[in-house]
Coordinates of C-alpha atoms in Angstrom, one line a residue:
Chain X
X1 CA 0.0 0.0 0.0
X2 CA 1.3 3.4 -1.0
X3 CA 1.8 5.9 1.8
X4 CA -0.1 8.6 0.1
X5 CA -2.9 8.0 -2.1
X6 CA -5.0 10.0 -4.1
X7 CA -7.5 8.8 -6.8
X8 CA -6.1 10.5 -10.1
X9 CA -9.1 11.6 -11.5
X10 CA -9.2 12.9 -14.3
X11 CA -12.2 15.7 -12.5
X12 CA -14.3 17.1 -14.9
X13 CA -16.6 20.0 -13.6
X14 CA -18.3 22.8 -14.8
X15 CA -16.9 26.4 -13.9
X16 CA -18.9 27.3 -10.9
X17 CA -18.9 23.6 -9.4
X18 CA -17.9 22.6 -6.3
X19 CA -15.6 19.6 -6.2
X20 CA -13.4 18.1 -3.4
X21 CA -10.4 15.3 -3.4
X22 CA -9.4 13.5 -0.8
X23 CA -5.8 12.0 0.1
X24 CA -5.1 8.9 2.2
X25 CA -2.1 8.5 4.3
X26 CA -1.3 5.2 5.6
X27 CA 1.4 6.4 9.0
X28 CA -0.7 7.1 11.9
X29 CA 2.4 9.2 12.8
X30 CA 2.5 11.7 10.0
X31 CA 2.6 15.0 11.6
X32 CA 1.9 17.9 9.0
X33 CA 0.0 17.8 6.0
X34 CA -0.4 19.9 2.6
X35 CA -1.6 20.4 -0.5
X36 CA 0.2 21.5 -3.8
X37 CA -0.8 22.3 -6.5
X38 CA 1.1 22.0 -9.9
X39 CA 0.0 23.2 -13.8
X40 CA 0.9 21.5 -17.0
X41 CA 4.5 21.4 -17.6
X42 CA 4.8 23.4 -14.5
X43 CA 6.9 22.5 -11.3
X44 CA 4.8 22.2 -8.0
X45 CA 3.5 25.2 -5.9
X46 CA 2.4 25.3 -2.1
X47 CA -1.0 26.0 -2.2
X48 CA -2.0 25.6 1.3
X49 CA -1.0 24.0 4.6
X50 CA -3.8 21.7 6.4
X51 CA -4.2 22.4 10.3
X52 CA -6.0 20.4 13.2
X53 CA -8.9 22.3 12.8
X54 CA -9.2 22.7 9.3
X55 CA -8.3 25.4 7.3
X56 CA -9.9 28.3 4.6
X57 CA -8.4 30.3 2.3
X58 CA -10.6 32.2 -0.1
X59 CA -12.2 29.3 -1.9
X60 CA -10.5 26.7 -1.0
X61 CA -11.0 24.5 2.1
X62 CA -8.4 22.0 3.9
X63 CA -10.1 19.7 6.0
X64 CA -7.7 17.1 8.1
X65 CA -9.5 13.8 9.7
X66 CA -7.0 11.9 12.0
X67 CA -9.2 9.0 12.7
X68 CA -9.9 8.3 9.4
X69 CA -6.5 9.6 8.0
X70 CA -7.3 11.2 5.3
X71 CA -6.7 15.0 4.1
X72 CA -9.7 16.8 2.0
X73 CA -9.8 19.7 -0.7
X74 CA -12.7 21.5 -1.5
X75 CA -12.5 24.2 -3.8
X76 CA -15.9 26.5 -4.1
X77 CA -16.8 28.5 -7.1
X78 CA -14.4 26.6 -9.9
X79 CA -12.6 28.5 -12.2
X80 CA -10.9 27.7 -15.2
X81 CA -7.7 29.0 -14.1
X82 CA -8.5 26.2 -11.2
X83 CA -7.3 23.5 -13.7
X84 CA -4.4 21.5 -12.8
X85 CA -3.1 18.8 -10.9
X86 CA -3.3 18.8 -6.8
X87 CA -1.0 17.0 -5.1
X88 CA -1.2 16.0 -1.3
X89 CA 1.8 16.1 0.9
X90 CA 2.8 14.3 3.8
X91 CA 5.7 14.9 6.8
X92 CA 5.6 12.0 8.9
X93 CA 8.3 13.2 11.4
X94 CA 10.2 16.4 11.6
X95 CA 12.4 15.9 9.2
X96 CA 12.2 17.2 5.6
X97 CA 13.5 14.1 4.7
X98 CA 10.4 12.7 5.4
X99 CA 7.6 14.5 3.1
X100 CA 5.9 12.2 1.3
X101 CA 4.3 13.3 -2.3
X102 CA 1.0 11.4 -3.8
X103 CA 0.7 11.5 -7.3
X104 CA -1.6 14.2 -7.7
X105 CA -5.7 14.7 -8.7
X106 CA -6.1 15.9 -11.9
X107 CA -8.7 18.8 -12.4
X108 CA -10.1 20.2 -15.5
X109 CA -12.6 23.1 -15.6
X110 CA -14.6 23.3 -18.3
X111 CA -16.2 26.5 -19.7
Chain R
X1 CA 10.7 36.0 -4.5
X2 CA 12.9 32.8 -4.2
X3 CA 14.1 31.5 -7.4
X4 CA 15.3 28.1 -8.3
X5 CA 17.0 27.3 -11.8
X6 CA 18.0 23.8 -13.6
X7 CA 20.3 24.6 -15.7
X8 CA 18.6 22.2 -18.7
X9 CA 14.8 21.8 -19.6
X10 CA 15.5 19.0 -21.9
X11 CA 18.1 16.6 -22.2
X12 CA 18.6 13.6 -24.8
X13 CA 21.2 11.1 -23.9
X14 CA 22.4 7.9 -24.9
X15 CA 22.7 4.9 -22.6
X16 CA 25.9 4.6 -21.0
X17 CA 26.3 8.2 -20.7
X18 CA 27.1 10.9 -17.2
X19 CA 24.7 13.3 -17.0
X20 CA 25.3 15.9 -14.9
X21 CA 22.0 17.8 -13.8
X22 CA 22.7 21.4 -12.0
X23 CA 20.6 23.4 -9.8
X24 CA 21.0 26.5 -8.4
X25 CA 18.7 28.2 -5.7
X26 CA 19.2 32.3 -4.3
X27 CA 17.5 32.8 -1.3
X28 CA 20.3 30.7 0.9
X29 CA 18.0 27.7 1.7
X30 CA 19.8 24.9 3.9
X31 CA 17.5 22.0 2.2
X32 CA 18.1 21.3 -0.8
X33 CA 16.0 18.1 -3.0
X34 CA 16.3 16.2 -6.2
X35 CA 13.0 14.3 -6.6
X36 CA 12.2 12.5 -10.3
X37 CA 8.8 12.8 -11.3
X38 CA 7.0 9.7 -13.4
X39 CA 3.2 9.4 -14.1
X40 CA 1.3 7.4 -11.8
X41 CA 4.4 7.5 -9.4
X42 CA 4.3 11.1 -8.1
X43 CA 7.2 12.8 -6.7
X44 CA 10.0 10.2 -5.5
X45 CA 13.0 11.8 -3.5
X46 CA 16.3 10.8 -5.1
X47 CA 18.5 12.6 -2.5
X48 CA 18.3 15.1 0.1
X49 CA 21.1 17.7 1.4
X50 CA 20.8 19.6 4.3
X51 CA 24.2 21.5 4.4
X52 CA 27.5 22.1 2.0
X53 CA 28.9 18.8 1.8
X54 CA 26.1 16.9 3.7
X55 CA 23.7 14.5 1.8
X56 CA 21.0 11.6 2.5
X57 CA 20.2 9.1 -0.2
X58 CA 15.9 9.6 -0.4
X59 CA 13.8 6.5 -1.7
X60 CA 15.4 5.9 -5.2
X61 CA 19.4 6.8 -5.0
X62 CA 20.4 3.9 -7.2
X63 CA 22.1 4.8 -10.3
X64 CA 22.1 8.8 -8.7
X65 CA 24.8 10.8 -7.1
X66 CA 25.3 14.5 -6.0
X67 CA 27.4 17.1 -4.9
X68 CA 27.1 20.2 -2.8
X69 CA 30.0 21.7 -3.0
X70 CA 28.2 25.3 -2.1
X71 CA 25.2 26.0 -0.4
X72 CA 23.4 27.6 -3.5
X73 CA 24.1 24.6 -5.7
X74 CA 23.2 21.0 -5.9
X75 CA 23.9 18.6 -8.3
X76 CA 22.3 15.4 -9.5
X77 CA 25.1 12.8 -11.6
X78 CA 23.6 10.0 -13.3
X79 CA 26.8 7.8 -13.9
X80 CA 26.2 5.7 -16.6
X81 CA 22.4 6.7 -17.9
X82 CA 20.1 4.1 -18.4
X83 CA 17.0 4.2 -20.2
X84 CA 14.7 3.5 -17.3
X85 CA 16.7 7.0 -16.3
X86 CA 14.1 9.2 -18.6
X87 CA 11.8 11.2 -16.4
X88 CA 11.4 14.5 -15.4
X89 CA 13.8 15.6 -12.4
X90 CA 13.4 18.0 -10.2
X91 CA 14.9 20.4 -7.8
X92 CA 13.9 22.4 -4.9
X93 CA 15.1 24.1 -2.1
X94 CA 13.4 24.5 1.3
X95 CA 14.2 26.5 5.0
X96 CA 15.4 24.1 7.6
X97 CA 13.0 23.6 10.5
X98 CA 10.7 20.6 11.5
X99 CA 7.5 20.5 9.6
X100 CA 8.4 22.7 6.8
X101 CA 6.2 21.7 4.0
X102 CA 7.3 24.3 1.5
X103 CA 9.0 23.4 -0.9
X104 CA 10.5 25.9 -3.8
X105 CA 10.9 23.8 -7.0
X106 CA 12.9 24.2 -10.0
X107 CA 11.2 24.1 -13.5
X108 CA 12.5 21.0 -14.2
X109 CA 14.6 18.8 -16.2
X110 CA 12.7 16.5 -19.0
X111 CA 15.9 13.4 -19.5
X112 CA 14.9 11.0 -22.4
X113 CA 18.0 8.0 -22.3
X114 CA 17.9 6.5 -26.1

């Protein structure tokens, strides 16, 4: 079992949609959480960090469930310019050494 | 605004060649990263440096070597390439500290191995 999952999509939605991915992490120790964000042909980009008590910024929601281990985006509003591939990111101890990358949701909003 | 260069976007190389992948980073960052990037697979970490001269092998090192000879510059060797070498590598740069989770990326490096 992969330490990070995420189901690949691809997402199609409608601009305007709301649409949400979730990420699995298999190590009940893994401390902090993310989610990146990376276009086509781009290199990643932090798009937000995931807290304890979940998180808002703008449209976007980041949603953390211990229990269940599993980290959630939900983006409001979708806008083309949303389009891209979100990737979920996992640090299971302190160390940078230890971030883990899933291999990303793709996203496609269509006009 | 923190800026990370490779020094190639695309590379074509035949098998049994050293590749020498460079990346430079100017905001001082301690961390720096060489991940390859295959579809399906995500992000894998090839190696990890945390000072000038100081390096970890990551989850895929075989085949792979580096250098930091300075603290701004990090470079990934591939030996002898090998065609299951091709993929896109690459390079970021973070702040030390605990739970960072930011990670400034290079725009990568596309290797095909013929």
């Amino acid at each position: 079992r992969k330490e990070v999952e995420q189901d690949p999509g691809p997402f199609n939605v409608p601009e305007g949609a709301t649409v949400a991915f979730n990420c699995t992490y298999s190590n009940s120790a893994s401390q902090s959480f993310f989610w990146y964000r990376q276009d086509c042909r781009k290199e990643p980009k932090l798009l937000m960090s995931v807290y304890s008590s979940g998180n808002e910024d703008g449209r976007f929601t980041a949603q953390l469930n211990r229990a269940s281990q599993y980290i959630s985006l939900l983006i409001r509003d979708s806008k083309l310019s949303d389009s891209a591939t979100y990737l979920c990111v996992v640090i299971v101890s302190g160390s940078a050494r230890q971030l883990t990358f899933g291999s990303g949701t793709q996203l496609t909003v269509l006009p | 605004d923190v800026k990370v260069t490779q020094s190639s976007r695309y590379l074509v190389k035949r098998t049994g060649e050293k590749v020498f992948l460079e990346c430079v980073q100017d905001m001082d960052h301690e961390n720096m990263f060489w991940y390859r990037q295959d579809p399906g697979l995500g992000l894998r970490l090839i190696y990890f440096s945390y000072d000038v001269k100081m390096k970890e092998k990551g989850d895929i090192p075989e085949g792979y070597s580096v250098s930091r000879e300075k603290k701004e510059r990090f470079s990934l060797i591939l030996e002898s390439a090998s065609t299951n070498q091709t993929s896109m590598y690459l390079c970021a740069s973070s702040l030390p500290g605990t739970n960072t989770g930011e990670l400034f990326f290079g725009e990568g490096s596309r290797l095909t191995v013929l």
